[in-house]
PDB file of C-alpha atoms in Angstrom:
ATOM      1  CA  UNK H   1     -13.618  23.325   3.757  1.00 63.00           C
ATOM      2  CA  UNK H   2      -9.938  24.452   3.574  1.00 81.00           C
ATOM      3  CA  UNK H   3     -10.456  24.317   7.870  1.00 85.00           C
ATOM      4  CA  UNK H   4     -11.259  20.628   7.795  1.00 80.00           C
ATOM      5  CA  UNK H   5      -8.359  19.691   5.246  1.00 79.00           C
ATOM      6  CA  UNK H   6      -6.057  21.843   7.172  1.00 83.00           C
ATOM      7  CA  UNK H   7      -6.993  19.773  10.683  1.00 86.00           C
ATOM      8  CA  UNK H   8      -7.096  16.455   8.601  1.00 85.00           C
ATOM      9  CA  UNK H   9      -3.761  17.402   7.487  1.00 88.00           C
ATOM     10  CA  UNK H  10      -2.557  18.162  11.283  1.00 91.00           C
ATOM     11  CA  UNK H  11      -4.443  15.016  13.035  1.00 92.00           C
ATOM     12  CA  UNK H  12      -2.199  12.748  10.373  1.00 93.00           C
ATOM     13  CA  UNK H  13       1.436  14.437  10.970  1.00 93.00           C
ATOM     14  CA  UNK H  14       0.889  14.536  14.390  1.00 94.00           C
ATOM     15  CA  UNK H  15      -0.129  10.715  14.539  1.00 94.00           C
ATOM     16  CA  UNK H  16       2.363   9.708  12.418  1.00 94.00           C
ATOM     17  CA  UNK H  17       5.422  11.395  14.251  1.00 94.00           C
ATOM     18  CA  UNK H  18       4.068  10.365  17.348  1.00 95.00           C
ATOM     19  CA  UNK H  19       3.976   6.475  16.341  1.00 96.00           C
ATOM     20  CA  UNK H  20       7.529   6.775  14.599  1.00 94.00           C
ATOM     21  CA  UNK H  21       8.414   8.972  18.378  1.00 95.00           C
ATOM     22  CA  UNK H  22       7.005   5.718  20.532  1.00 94.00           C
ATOM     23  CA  UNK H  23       8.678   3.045  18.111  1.00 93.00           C
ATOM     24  CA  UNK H  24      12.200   4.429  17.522  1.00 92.00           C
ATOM     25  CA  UNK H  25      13.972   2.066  19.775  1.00 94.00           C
ATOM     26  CA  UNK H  26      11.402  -0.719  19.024  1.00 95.00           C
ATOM     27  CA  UNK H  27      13.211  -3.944  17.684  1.00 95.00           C
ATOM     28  CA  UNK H  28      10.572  -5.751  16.687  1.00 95.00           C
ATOM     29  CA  UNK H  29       9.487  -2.738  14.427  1.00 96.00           C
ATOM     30  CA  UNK H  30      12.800  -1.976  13.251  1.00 96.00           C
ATOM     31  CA  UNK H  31      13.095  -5.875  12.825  1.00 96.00           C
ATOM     32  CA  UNK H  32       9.859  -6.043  10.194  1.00 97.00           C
ATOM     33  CA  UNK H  33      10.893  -2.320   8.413  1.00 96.00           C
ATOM     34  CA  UNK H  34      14.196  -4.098   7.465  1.00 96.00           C
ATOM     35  CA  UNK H  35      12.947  -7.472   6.330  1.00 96.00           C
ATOM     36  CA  UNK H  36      10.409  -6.415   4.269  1.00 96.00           C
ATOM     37  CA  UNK H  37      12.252  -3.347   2.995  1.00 96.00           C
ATOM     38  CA  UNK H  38      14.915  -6.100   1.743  1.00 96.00           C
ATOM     39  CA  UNK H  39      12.098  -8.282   0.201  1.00 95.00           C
ATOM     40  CA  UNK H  40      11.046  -5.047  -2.366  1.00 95.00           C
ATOM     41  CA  UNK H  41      15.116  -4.127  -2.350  1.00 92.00           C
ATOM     42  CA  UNK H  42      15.858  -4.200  -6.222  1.00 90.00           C
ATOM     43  CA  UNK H  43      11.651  -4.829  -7.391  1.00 94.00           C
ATOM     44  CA  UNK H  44      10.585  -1.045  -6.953  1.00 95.00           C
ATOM     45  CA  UNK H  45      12.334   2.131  -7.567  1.00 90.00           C
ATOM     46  CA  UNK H  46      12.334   3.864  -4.050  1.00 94.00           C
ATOM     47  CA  UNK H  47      10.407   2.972  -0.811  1.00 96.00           C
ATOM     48  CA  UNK H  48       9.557   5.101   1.923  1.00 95.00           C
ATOM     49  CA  UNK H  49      12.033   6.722   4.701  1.00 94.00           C
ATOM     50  CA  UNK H  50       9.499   5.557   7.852  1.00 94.00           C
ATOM     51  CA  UNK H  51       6.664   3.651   8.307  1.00 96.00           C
ATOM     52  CA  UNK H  52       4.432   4.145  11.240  1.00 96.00           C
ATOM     53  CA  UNK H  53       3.690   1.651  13.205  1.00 97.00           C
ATOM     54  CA  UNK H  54      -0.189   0.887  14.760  1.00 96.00           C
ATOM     55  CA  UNK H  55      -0.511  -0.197  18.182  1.00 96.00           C
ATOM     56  CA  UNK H  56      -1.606  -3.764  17.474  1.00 92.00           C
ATOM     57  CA  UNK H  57      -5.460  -3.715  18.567  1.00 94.00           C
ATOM     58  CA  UNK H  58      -5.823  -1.415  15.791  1.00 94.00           C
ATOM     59  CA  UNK H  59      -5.432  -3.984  12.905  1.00 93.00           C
ATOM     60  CA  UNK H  60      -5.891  -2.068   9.758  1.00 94.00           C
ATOM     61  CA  UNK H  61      -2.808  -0.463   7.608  1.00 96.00           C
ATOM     62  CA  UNK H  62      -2.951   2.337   5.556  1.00 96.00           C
ATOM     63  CA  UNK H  63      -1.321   4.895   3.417  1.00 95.00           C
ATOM     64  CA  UNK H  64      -3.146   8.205   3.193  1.00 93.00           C
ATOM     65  CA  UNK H  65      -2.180  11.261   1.049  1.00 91.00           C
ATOM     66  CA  UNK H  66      -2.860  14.370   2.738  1.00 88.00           C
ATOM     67  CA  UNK H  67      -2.069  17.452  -0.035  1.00 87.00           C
ATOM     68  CA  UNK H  68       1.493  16.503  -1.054  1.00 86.00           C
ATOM     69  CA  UNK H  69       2.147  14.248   2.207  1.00 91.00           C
ATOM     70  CA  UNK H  70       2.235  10.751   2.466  1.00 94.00           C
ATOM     71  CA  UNK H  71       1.700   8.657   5.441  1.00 95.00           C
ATOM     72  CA  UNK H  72       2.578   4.790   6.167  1.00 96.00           C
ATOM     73  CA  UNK H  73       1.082   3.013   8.671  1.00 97.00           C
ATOM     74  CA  UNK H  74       1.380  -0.542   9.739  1.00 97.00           C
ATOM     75  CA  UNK H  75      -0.367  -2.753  11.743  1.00 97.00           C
ATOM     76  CA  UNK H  76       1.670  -4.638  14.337  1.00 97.00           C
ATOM     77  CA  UNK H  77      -0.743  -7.106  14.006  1.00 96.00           C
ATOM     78  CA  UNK H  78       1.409  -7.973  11.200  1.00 96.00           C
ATOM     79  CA  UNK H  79       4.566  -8.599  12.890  1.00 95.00           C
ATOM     80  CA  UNK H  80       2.862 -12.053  14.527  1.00 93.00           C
ATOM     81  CA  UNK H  81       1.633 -13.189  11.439  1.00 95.00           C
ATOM     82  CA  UNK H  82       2.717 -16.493   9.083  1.00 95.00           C
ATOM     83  CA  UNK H  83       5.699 -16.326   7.368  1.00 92.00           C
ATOM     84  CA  UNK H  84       3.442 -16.222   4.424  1.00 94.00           C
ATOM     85  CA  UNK H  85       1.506 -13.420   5.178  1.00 96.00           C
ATOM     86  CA  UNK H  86       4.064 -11.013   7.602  1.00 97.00           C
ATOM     87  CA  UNK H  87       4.743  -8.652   4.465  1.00 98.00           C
ATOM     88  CA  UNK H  88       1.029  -8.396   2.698  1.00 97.00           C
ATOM     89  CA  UNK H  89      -0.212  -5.447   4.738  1.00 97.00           C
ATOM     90  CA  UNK H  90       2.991  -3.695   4.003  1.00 98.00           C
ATOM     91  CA  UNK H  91       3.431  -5.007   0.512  1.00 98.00           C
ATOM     92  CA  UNK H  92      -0.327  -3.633  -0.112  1.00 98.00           C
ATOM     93  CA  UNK H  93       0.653  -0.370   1.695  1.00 98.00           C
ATOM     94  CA  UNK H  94       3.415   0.303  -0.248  1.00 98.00           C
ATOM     95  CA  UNK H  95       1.791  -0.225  -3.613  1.00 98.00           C
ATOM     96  CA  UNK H  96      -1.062   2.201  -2.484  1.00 98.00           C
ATOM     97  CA  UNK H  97       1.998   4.881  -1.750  1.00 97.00           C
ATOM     98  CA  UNK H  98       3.765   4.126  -5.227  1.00 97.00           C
ATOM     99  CA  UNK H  99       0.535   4.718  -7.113  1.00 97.00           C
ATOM    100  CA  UNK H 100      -0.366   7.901  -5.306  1.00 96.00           C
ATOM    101  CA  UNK H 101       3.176   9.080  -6.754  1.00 94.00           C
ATOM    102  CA  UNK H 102       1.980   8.914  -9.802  1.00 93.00           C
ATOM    103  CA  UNK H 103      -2.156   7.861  -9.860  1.00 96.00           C
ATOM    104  CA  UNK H 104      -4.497   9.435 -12.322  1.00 96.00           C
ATOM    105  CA  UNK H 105      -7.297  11.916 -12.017  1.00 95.00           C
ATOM    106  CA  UNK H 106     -10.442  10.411  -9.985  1.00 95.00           C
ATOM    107  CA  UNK H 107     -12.470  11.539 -12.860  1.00 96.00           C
ATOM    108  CA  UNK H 108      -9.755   9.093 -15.156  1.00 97.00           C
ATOM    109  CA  UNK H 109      -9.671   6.383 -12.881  1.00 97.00           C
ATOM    110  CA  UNK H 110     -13.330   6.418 -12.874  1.00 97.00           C
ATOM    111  CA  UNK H 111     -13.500   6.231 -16.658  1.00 96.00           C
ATOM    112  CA  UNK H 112     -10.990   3.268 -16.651  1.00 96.00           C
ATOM    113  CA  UNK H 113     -12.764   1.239 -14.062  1.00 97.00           C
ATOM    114  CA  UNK H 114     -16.371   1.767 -15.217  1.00 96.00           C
ATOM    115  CA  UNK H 115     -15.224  -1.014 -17.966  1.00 93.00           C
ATOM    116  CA  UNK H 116     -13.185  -3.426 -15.603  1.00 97.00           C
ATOM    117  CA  UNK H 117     -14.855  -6.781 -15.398  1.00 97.00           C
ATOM    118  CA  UNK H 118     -15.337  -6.904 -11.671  1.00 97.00           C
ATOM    119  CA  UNK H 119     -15.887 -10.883 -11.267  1.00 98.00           C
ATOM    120  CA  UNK H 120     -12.376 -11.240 -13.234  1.00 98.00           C
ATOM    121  CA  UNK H 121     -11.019  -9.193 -10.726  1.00 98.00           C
ATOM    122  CA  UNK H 122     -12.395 -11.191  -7.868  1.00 98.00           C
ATOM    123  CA  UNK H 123     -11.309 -14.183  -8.973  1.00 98.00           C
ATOM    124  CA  UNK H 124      -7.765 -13.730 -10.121  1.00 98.00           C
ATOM    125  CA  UNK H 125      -6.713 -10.702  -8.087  1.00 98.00           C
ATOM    126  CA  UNK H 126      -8.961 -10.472  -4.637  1.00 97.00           C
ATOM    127  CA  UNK H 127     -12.202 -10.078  -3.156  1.00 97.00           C
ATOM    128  CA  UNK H 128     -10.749  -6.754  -1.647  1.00 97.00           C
ATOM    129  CA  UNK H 129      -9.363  -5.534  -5.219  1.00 98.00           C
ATOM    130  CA  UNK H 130     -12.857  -4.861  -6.602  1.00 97.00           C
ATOM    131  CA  UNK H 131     -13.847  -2.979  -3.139  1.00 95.00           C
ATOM    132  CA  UNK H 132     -13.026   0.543  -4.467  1.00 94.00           C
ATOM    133  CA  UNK H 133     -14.912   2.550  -7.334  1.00 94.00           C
ATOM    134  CA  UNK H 134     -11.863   3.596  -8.667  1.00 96.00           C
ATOM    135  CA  UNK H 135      -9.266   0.605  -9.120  1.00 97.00           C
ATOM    136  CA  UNK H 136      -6.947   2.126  -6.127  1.00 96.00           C
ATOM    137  CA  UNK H 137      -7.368  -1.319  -3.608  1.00 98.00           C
ATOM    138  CA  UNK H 138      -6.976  -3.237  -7.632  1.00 98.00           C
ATOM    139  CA  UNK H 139      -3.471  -1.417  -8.085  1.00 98.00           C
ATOM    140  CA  UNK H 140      -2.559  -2.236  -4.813  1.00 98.00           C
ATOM    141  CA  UNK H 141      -3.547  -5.670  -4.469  1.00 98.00           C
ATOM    142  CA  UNK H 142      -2.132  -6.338  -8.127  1.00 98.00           C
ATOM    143  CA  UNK H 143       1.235  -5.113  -6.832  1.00 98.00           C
ATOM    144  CA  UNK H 144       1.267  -7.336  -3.679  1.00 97.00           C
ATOM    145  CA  UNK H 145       0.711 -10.254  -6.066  1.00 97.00           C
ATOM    146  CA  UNK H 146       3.587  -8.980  -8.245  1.00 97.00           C
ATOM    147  CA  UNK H 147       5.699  -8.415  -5.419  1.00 96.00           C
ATOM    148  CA  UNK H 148       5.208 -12.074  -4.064  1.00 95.00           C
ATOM    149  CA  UNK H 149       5.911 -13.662  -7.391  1.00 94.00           C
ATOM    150  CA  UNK H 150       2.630 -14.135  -8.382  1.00 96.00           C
ATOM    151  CA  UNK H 151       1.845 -13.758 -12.361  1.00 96.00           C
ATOM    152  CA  UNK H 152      -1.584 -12.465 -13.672  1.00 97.00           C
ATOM    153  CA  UNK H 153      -2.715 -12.644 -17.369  1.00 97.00           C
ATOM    154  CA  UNK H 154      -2.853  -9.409 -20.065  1.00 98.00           C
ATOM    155  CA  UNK H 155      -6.257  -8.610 -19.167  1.00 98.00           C
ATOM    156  CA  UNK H 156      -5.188  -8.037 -15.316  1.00 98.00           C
ATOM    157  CA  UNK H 157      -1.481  -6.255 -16.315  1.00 98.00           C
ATOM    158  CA  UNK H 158      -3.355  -4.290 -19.078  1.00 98.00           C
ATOM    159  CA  UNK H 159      -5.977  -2.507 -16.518  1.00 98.00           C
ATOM    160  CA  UNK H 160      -3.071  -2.309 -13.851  1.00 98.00           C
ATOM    161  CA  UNK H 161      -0.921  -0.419 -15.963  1.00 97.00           C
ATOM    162  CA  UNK H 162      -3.625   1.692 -17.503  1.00 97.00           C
ATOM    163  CA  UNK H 163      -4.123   2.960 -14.050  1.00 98.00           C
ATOM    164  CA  UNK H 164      -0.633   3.601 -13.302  1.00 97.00           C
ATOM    165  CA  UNK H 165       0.067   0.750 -11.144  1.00 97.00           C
ATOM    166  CA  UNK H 166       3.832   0.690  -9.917  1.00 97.00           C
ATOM    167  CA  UNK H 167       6.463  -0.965 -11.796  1.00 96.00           C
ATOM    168  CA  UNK H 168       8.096  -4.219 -10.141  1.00 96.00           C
ATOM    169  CA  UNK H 169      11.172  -5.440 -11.186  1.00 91.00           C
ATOM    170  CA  UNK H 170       9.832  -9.660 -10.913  1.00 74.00           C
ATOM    171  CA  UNK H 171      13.684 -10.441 -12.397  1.00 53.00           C
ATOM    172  CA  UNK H 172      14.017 -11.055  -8.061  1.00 49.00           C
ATOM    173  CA  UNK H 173      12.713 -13.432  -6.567  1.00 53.00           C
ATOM    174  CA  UNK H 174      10.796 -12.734  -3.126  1.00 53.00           C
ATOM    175  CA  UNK H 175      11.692 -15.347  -0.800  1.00 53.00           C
ATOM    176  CA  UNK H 176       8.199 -15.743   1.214  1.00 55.00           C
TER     177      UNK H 176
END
């Protein structure tokens, strides 16, 4: 098993430096990274040194934590997109790296999700937030909304912050 992690582990670090290799002198990248970098200047605590960026035809993001490393990747499906919707992917992405900064146990997150009224969820957060058993797409989702200004009732912030969900600073305003 430790084989398998070990090669996981590899296959991401060398995907990940090879994206940031191929997109170092890439505008367009460097273009997005800054905007939406200034967007969360001010509402989070820290944010990431790189983010990898996907060739577009591969449309999904994602942050994965491989022992103590964490990886960003980005779409650049994402840098065509609406004014309205240019940051959510990375928005999302960083919430999911936030949380795994400070996430609890599986076995805890379990526990804490058994009890979360999943049709609440759907309607006020997103489809996508109920998809996981363990409230990790729900923290992430939640922290897009907050990020973008949007403002969910106790029930939502009380299960957010019971899993550890990052803190945003909403005092800014996010100008999308």
């Amino acid at each position: 098993m430790k084989i398998f992690a070990n090669l996981s582990a590899l296959k991401y670090k060398c995907a990940y430096n090879t994206l940031l290799y191929i997109n170092k002198n890439n505008s367009r990248t460097k273009q997005y990274k800054e905007e939406g970098f200034k967007l969360l200047a001010g509402k989070v605590e820290k944010l990431p040194d790189e983010i990898a960026f996907r060739p577009k035809f591969i449309k999904q993001s994602s942050c994965i934590k491989v022992f103590d490393k964490l990886y960003l990747f980005i779409s650049k499906a994402n840098l065509k997109k609406p004014a309205s919707e240019k940051f959510d992917a990375l928005f999302h992405e960083i919430g999911h790296w936030l949380h795994f900064q400070d996430m609890p146990n599986l076995t805890e997150r379990r526990h804490i999700w058994a009890d979360a009224d999943i049709e609440k969820i759907k309607h006020d957060v997103s489809e996508y937030a109920a998809s996981a058993q363990d409230g990790r797409e729900f923290v992430a989702e939640v922290f897009k909304g907050l990020v973008k200004g949007k403002i969910y009732d106790d029930y939502i912030m009380s299960l957010y912050k019971r899993l550890n969900g990052p803190k945003v600073n909403n005092t800014l305003e996010c100008n999308i």
